[in-house]
PDB file of C-alpha atoms in Angstrom:
ATOM      1  CA  MET A  16       5.830  -1.081   5.675  1.00  0.00           C
ATOM      2  CA  VAL A  17       8.801  -3.002   4.330  1.00  0.00           C
ATOM      3  CA  VAL A  18       7.529  -3.092   0.733  1.00  0.00           C
ATOM      4  CA  PHE A  19       5.520   0.150   0.820  1.00  0.00           C
ATOM      5  CA  PRO A  20       7.133   2.358   3.467  1.00  0.00           C
ATOM      6  CA  GLU A  21       5.334   5.368   1.987  1.00  0.00           C
ATOM      7  CA  GLY A  22       2.003   3.529   2.052  1.00  0.00           C
ATOM      8  CA  VAL A  23      -0.515   3.056  -0.769  1.00  0.00           C
ATOM      9  CA  GLY A  24      -2.736   5.871  -2.012  1.00  0.00           C
ATOM     10  CA  VAL A  25      -6.476   5.287  -2.246  1.00  0.00           C
ATOM     11  CA  LEU A  26      -8.968   7.331  -4.237  1.00  0.00           C
ATOM     12  CA  PRO A  27     -12.709   7.270  -3.671  1.00  0.00           C
ATOM     13  CA  TRP A  28     -14.866   6.028  -6.519  1.00  0.00           C
ATOM     14  CA  MET A  29     -14.601   8.302  -9.543  1.00  0.00           C
ATOM     15  CA  LEU A  30     -15.793   7.976 -13.100  1.00  0.00           C
ATOM     16  CA  CYS A  31     -13.130   6.094 -15.082  1.00  0.00           C
ATOM     17  CA  GLY A  32     -11.424   7.657 -18.066  1.00  0.00           C
ATOM     18  CA  THR A  33     -12.025  11.227 -16.960  1.00  0.00           C
ATOM     19  CA  THR A  34      -9.634  14.097 -16.444  1.00  0.00           C
ATOM     20  CA  GLU A  35     -10.783  14.206 -12.817  1.00  0.00           C
ATOM     21  CA  ILE A  36      -9.468  10.713 -12.009  1.00  0.00           C
ATOM     22  CA  GLY A  37      -6.293  11.417 -13.979  1.00  0.00           C
ATOM     23  CA  VAL A  38      -5.535  14.590 -12.040  1.00  0.00           C
ATOM     24  CA  ALA A  39      -6.391  12.966  -8.695  1.00  0.00           C
ATOM     25  CA  THR A  40      -4.147   9.998  -9.536  1.00  0.00           C
ATOM     26  CA  ALA A  41      -1.271  12.284 -10.550  1.00  0.00           C
ATOM     27  CA  LYS A  42      -1.551  14.117  -7.213  1.00  0.00           C
ATOM     28  CA  LYS A  43      -1.474  10.845  -5.259  1.00  0.00           C
ATOM     29  CA  MET A  44       1.499   9.574  -7.295  1.00  0.00           C
ATOM     30  CA  LYS A  45       3.589  12.458  -5.927  1.00  0.00           C
ATOM     31  CA  GLU A  46       3.441  10.689  -2.548  1.00  0.00           C
ATOM     32  CA  PHE A  47       2.800   6.997  -3.374  1.00  0.00           C
ATOM     33  CA  ARG A  48       4.058   4.440  -5.916  1.00  0.00           C
ATOM     34  CA  LEU A  49       0.633   2.799  -6.066  1.00  0.00           C
ATOM     35  CA  VAL A  50      -2.856   4.257  -6.133  1.00  0.00           C
ATOM     36  CA  VAL A  51      -5.940   2.096  -5.672  1.00  0.00           C
ATOM     37  CA  TRP A  52      -9.017   3.286  -7.534  1.00  0.00           C
ATOM     38  CA  ALA A  53     -11.982   2.285  -5.362  1.00  0.00           C
ATOM     39  CA  MET A  54     -14.210  -0.260  -7.096  1.00  0.00           C
ATOM     40  CA  HIS A  55     -12.114  -0.144 -10.252  1.00  0.00           C
ATOM     41  CA  GLY A  56      -8.421  -1.029 -10.201  1.00  0.00           C
ATOM     42  CA  ILE A  57      -4.917   0.074  -9.402  1.00  0.00           C
ATOM     43  CA  TYR A  58      -2.292   2.358 -10.915  1.00  0.00           C
ATOM     44  CA  GLY A  59       1.379   1.866 -10.158  1.00  0.00           C
ATOM     45  CA  ALA A  60       4.884   2.930 -11.067  1.00  0.00           C
ATOM     46  CA  GLY A  61       8.275   1.331 -10.562  1.00  0.00           C
ATOM     47  CA  LYS A  62      11.780   1.517 -11.970  1.00  0.00           C
ATOM     48  CA  THR A  63      10.990  -1.307 -14.407  1.00  0.00           C
ATOM     49  CA  LEU A  64       7.893  -3.008 -15.734  1.00  0.00           C
ATOM     50  CA  ASP A  65       8.747  -6.107 -13.669  1.00  0.00           C
ATOM     51  CA  GLU A  66       9.057  -4.053 -10.495  1.00  0.00           C
ATOM     52  CA  THR A  67       5.744  -2.336 -11.191  1.00  0.00           C
ATOM     53  CA  PHE A  68       3.900  -5.622 -11.755  1.00  0.00           C
ATOM     54  CA  GLY A  69       5.542  -7.023  -8.617  1.00  0.00           C
ATOM     55  CA  LEU A  70       4.277  -4.116  -6.540  1.00  0.00           C
ATOM     56  CA  ILE A  71       0.778  -4.467  -7.968  1.00  0.00           C
ATOM     57  CA  GLU A  72       0.780  -8.233  -7.342  1.00  0.00           C
ATOM     58  CA  THR A  73       1.872  -7.629  -3.746  1.00  0.00           C
ATOM     59  CA  VAL A  74      -1.056  -5.290  -3.105  1.00  0.00           C
ATOM     60  CA  GLU A  75      -3.453  -7.667  -4.862  1.00  0.00           C
ATOM     61  CA  LYS A  76      -2.285 -10.589  -2.706  1.00  0.00           C
ATOM     62  CA  ALA A  77      -2.533  -8.521   0.486  1.00  0.00           C
ATOM     63  CA  ALA A  78      -6.079  -7.450  -0.469  1.00  0.00           C
ATOM     64  CA  GLN A  79      -7.026 -11.060  -1.194  1.00  0.00           C
ATOM     65  CA  ILE A  80      -5.710 -12.226   2.189  1.00  0.00           C
ATOM     66  CA  TYR A  81      -7.522  -9.363   3.904  1.00  0.00           C
ATOM     67  CA  MET A  82     -10.820 -10.218   2.198  1.00  0.00           C
ATOM     68  CA  LEU A  83     -10.449 -13.894   3.140  1.00  0.00           C
ATOM     69  CA  THR A  84      -9.752 -13.111   6.798  1.00  0.00           C
ATOM     70  CA  ALA A  85     -11.556  -9.812   7.530  1.00  0.00           C
ATOM     71  CA  HIS A  86     -14.485 -11.589   9.166  1.00  0.00           C
ATOM     72  CA  LEU A  87     -12.228 -13.587  11.525  1.00  0.00           C
ATOM     73  CA  PRO A  88     -10.959 -12.436  14.921  1.00  0.00           C
ATOM     74  CA  ARG A  89      -7.432 -10.994  14.919  1.00  0.00           C
ATOM     75  CA  ILE A  90      -5.259 -13.500  16.768  1.00  0.00           C
ATOM     76  CA  ASN A  91      -1.820 -12.935  15.260  1.00  0.00           C
ATOM     77  CA  THR A  92      -0.695  -9.389  14.613  1.00  0.00           C
ATOM     78  CA  ILE A  93       2.711  -7.755  14.349  1.00  0.00           C
ATOM     79  CA  LYS A  94       3.290  -5.368  17.231  1.00  0.00           C
ATOM     80  CA  ASP A  95       4.615  -1.918  16.353  1.00  0.00           C
ATOM     81  CA  GLU A  96       7.813  -2.637  18.299  1.00  0.00           C
ATOM     82  CA  ASP A  97       8.359  -5.756  16.172  1.00  0.00           C
ATOM     83  CA  MET A  98       7.620  -3.795  12.993  1.00  0.00           C
ATOM     84  CA  LEU A  99      10.499  -1.498  13.925  1.00  0.00           C
ATOM     85  CA  LYS A 100      12.744  -4.572  14.155  1.00  0.00           C
ATOM     86  CA  LEU A 101      11.631  -5.652  10.663  1.00  0.00           C
ATOM     87  CA  LEU A 102      12.278  -2.198   9.244  1.00  0.00           C
ATOM     88  CA  GLU A 103      15.752  -2.208  10.773  1.00  0.00           C
ATOM     89  CA  LEU A 104      16.483  -5.725   9.500  1.00  0.00           C
ATOM     90  CA  PHE A 105      15.531  -4.752   5.936  1.00  0.00           C
ATOM     91  CA  GLY A 106      17.289  -1.384   6.140  1.00  0.00           C
ATOM     92  CA  VAL A 107      14.125   0.663   5.595  1.00  0.00           C
ATOM     93  CA  LYS A 108      14.884   4.201   6.774  1.00  0.00           C
ATOM     94  CA  ASN A 109      12.216   6.392   5.128  1.00  0.00           C
ATOM     95  CA  TYR A 110       8.911   5.053   6.358  1.00  0.00           C
ATOM     96  CA  ARG A 111       5.756   6.752   7.568  1.00  0.00           C
ATOM     97  CA  LYS A 112       6.274   7.049  11.296  1.00  0.00           C
ATOM     98  CA  ASP A 113       2.601   7.973  11.681  1.00  0.00           C
ATOM     99  CA  PHE A 114       1.761   4.367  10.715  1.00  0.00           C
ATOM    100  CA  LEU A 115       3.174   3.187  14.037  1.00  0.00           C
ATOM    101  CA  ASP A 116       1.635   3.860  17.419  1.00  0.00           C
ATOM    102  CA  LEU A 117       4.790   4.252  19.506  1.00  0.00           C
TER     103      LEU A 117
END
């Protein structure tokens, strides 16, 4: 929530290179800076090329960690109350409140 307070958009599998995936991506980009194309790739936007690649690398790393640990029991998690403390510490004001169960 600190890096992607708006979340990350996800599209179901669609045929690549079509107008359909382009239109669906454009709609998602109105709400998100990154859109994951299921079983294909990712589309992102930032203020600079470096920022955009940084955002994409962050999602890629998070996905890699998830895939490496998804089969393990959840022992360490960040509580929603603690997430609020992180958001305050980093000065994040516009985040999706529906992500937290408070």
